[in-house]
Coordinates of C-alpha atoms in Angstrom, one line a residue:
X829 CA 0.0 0.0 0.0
X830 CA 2.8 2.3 1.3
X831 CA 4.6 1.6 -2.1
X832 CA 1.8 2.4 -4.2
X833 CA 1.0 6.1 -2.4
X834 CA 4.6 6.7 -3.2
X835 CA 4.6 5.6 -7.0
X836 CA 1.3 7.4 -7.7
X837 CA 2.4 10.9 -6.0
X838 CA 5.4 10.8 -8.3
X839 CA 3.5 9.8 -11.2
X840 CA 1.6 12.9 -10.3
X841 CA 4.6 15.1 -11.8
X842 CA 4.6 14.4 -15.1
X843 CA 1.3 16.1 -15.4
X844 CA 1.9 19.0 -17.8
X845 CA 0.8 21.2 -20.4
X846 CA 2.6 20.5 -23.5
X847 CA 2.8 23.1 -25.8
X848 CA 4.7 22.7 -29.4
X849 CA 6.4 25.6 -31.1
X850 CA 7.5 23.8 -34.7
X851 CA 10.8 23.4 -33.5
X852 CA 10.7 21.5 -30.4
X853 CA 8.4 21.2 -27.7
X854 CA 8.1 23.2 -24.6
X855 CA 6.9 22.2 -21.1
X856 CA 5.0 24.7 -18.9
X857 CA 3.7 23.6 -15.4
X858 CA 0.2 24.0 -14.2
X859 CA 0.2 25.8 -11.3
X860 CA -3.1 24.0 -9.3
X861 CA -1.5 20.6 -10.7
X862 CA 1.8 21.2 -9.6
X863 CA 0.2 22.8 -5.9
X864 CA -1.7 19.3 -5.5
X865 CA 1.5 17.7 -6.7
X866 CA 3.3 19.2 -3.6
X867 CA 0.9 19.0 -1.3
X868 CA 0.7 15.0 -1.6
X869 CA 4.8 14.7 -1.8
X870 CA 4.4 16.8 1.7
X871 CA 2.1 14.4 3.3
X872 CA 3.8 11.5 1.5
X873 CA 7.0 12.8 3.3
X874 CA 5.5 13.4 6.9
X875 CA 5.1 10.6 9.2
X876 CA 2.6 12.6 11.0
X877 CA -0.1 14.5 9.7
X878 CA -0.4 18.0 9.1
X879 CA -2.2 21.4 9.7
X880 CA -3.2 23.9 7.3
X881 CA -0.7 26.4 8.3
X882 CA 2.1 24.3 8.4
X883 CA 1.9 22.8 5.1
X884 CA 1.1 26.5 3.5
X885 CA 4.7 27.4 5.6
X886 CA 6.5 24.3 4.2
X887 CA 5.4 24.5 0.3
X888 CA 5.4 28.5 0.8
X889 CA 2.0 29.0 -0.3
X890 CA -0.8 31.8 0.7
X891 CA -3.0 29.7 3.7
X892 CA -5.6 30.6 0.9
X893 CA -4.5 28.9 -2.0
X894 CA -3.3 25.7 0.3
X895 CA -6.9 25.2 2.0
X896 CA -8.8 25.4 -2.0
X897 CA -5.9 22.4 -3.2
X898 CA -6.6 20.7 0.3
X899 CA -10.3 21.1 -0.2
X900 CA -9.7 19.9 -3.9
X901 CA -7.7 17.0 -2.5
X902 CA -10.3 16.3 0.2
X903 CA -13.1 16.1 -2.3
X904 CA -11.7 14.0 -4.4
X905 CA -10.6 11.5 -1.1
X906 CA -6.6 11.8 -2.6
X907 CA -6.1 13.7 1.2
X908 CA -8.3 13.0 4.1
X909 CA -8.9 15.8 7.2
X910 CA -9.3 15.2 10.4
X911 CA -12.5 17.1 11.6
X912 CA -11.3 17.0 15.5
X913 CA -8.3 18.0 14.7
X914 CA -8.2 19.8 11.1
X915 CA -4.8 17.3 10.2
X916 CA -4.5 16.4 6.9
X917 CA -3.1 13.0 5.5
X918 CA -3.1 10.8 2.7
X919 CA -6.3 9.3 1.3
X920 CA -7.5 6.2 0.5
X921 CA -8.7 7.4 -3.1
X922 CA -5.1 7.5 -4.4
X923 CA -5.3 4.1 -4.0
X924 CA -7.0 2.6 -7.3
X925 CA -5.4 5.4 -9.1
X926 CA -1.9 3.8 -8.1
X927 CA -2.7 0.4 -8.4
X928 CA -3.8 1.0 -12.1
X929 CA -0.7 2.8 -12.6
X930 CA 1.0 -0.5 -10.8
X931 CA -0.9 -2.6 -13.4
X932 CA -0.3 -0.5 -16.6
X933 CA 3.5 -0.4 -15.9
X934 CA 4.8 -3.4 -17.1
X935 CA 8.7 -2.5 -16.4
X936 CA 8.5 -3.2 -12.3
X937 CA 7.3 -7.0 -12.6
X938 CA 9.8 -7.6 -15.3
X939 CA 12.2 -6.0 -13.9
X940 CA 12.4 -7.3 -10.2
X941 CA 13.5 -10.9 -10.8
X942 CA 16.8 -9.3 -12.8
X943 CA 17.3 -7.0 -9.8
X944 CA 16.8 -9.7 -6.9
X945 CA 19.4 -11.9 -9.0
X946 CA 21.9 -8.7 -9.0
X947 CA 21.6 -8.1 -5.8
X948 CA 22.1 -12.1 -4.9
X949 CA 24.9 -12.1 -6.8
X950 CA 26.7 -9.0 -5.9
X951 CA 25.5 -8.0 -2.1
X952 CA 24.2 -4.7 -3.0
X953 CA 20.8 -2.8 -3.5
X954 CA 19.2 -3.2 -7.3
X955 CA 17.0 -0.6 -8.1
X956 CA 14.9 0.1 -11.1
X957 CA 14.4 3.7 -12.3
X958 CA 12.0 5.3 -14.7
X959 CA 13.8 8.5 -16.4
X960 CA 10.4 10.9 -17.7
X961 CA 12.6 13.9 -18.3
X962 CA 15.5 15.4 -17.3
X963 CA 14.3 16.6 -13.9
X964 CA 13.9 13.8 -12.1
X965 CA 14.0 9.6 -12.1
X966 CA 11.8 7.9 -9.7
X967 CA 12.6 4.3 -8.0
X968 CA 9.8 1.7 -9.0
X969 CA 11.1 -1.5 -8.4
X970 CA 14.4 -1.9 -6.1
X971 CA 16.2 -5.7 -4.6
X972 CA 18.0 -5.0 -1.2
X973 CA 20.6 -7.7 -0.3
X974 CA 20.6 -9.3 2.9
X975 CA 23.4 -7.7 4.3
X976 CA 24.2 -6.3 8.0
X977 CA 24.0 -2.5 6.5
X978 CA 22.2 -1.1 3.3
X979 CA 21.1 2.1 2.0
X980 CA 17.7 3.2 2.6
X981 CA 16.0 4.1 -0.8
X982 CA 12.4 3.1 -1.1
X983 CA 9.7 3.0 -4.2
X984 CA 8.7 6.4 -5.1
X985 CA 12.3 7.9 -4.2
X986 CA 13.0 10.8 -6.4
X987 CA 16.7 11.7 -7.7
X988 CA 18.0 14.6 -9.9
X989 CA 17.8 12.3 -13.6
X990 CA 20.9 13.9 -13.9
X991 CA 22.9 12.7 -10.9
X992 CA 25.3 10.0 -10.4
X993 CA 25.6 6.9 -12.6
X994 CA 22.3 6.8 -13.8
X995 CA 22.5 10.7 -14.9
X996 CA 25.7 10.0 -17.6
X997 CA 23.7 7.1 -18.6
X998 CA 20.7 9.6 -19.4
X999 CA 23.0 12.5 -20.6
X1000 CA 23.9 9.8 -23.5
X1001 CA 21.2 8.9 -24.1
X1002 CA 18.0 11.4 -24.2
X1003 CA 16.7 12.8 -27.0
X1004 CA 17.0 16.5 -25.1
X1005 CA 19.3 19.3 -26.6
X1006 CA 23.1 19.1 -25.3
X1007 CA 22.4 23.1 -23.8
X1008 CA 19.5 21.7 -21.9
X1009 CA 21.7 19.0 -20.3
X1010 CA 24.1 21.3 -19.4
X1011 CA 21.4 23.8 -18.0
X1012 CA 20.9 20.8 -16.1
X1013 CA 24.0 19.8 -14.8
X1014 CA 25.3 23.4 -13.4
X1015 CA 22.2 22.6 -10.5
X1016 CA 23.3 19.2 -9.4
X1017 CA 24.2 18.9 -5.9
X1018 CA 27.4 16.5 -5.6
X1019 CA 29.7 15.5 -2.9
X1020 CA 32.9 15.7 -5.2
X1021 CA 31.3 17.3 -8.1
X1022 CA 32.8 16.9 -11.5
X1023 CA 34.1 19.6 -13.6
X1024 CA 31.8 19.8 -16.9
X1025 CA 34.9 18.6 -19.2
X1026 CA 35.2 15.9 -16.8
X1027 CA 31.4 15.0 -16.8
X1028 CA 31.2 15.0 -20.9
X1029 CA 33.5 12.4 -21.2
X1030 CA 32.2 10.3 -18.5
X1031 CA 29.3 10.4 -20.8
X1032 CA 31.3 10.2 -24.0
X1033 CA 32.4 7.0 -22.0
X1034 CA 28.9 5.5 -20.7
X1035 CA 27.9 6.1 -24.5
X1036 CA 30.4 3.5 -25.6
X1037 CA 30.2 1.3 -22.6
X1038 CA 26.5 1.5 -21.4
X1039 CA 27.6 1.7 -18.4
X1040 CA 28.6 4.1 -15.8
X1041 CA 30.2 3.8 -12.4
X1042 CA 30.5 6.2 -10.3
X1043 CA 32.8 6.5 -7.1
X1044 CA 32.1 8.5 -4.3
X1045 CA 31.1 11.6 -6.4
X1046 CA 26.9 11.4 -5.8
X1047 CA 27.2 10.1 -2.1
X1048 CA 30.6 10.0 -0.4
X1049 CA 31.8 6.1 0.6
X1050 CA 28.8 5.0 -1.9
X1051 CA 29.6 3.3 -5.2
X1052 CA 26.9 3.2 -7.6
X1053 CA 26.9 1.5 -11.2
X1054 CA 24.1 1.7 -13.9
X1055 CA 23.2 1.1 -17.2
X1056 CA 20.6 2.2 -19.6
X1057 CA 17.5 0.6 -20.2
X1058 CA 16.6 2.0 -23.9
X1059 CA 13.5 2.1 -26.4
X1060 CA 13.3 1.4 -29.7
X1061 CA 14.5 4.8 -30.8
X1062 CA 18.1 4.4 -28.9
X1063 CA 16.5 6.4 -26.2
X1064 CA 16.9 6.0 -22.4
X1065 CA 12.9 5.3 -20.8
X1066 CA 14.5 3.5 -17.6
X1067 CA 17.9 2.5 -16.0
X1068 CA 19.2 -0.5 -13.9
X1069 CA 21.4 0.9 -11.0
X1070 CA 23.6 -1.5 -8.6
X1071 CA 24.5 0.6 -5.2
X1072 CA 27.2 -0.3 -2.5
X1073 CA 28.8 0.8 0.2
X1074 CA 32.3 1.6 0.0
X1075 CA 34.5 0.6 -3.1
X1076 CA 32.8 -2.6 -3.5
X1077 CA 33.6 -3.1 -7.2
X1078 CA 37.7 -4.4 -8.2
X1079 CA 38.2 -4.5 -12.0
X1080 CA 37.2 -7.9 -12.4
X1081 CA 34.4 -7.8 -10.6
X1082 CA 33.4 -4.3 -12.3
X1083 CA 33.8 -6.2 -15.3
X1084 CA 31.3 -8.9 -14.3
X1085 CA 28.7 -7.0 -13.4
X1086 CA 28.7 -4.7 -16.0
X1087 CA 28.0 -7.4 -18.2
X1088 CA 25.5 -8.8 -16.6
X1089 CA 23.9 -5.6 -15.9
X1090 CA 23.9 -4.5 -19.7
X1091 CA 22.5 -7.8 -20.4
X1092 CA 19.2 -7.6 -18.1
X1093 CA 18.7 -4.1 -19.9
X1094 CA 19.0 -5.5 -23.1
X1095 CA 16.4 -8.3 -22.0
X1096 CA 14.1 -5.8 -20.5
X1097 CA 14.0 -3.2 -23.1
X1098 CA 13.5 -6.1 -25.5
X1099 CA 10.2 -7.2 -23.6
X1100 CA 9.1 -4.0 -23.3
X1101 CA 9.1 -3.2 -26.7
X1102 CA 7.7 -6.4 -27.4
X1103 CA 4.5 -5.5 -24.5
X1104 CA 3.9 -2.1 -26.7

């Protein structure tokens, strides 16, 4: 249940307003979509739930504007209030919303054998990411190993598409303008952040490989791997990423993996082509 809440709030932002110019086309948010958008990732976040005026104060809103979305949200049972109280929280009505988005999404069940035999194999976390745009990826199917410490991502976690890895794999990948990209890239948040020279051929090199490691420079004492998951078109819809603590990967074992990580995206994008 807790999974599904999380998948359908992020599916929530890729609600936009597409609007085409004849050359390429542009994206412009809608502002009560993206205030409901918020609200929920807000409640999603809070273990406790919420009054009016802190949730205006978090998402810097006018109390106004935050009671019509909650009233919206209320109405339409996505966020449920408290009468005693006046607390808001999730609601039971995102739930058939996110288990049809569960159903329609054929990438997480085919996906989470390949990740549980990754993370078998190698003693690290497997995670499956859906890349919409070059904002963000969200985590929709993930393989934890049975180890004494892991890192704590969940479904529905949210990352820069950018960042790490995964981000060089989508840098080579997207059909978005190389301006863009870099537009991008100059708001990432690292630990040991690359220069952009640096970066380009890290991507130049994940283009080649499909693959990308990366060492410390997301997350310090965290190495993360991925590869590309790509359509039909040579474009990048999802990535597998393989995430350890410490140096975990030598040459020969970076080897390995790689190959067996570019292999179960191969597989996948093959059956997802094939489920069109």
């Amino acid at each position: 249940m807790v999974e599904s809440f999380l998948l359908y709030k992020n599916k929530l932002n890729c609600i936009y307003t597409i609007m085409n110019d004849g050359r390429s086309p542009r994206i412009r948010p809608v502002p009560a979509v993206t205030r409901a958008a918020a609200v929920l990732r807000l409640l999603a976040r809070s273990r406790a739930p919420l009054r009016l005026a802190a949730i205006a104060d978090a998402l810097d809103l006018v109390p106004s504007t935050a009671m019509h979305t909650l009233r919206a949200l209320v109405a339409e049972r996505f966020v449920r209030v408290d009468p005693r109280t006046k607390q808001y929280r999730l609601g039971a009505g995102l739930l058939p919303l996110a288990r049809a988005v569960l159903e329609s999404d054929d990438f997480p069940s085919l996906a989470r054998p390949r990740l549980d035999e990754l993370s078998r194999q190698y003693g690290i976390t497997a995670i499956g990411v859906e890349v919409p745009d070059l904002e963000h990826m969200i985590v929709v199917a993930l393989s934890r190993a049975q180890t004494p410490v892991s890192l704590q991502v969940e479904i529905g976690s949210r990352f820069p598409a950018l960042i790490s890895a995964t981000g060089r794999c989508v840098a080579a990948f997207t059909d978005r303008p190389w301006d863009e990209v870099v537009e991008r890239f100059r708001g990432l948040i690292w630990h040991r952040a690359p220069s952009l020279e640096d970066w380009r051929g890290e991507i130049e090199e994940a283009r080649r490989e499909r693959f990308s490691l990366d060492r410390g420079n997301y997350i310090a004492g965290v190495t993360i791997a991925a590869v590309p998951v790509l359509d039909a078109a040579g474009f990048i819809t999802h990535s597998i990423a393989c995430v350890g603590l410490g140096d975990r990967f030598d040459p020969a074992t970076r080897d390995a993996l790689a190959d067996d990580m570019r292999a179960a995206a191969a597989d996948l994008g093959a059956e997802l082509a094939a489920a069109v």
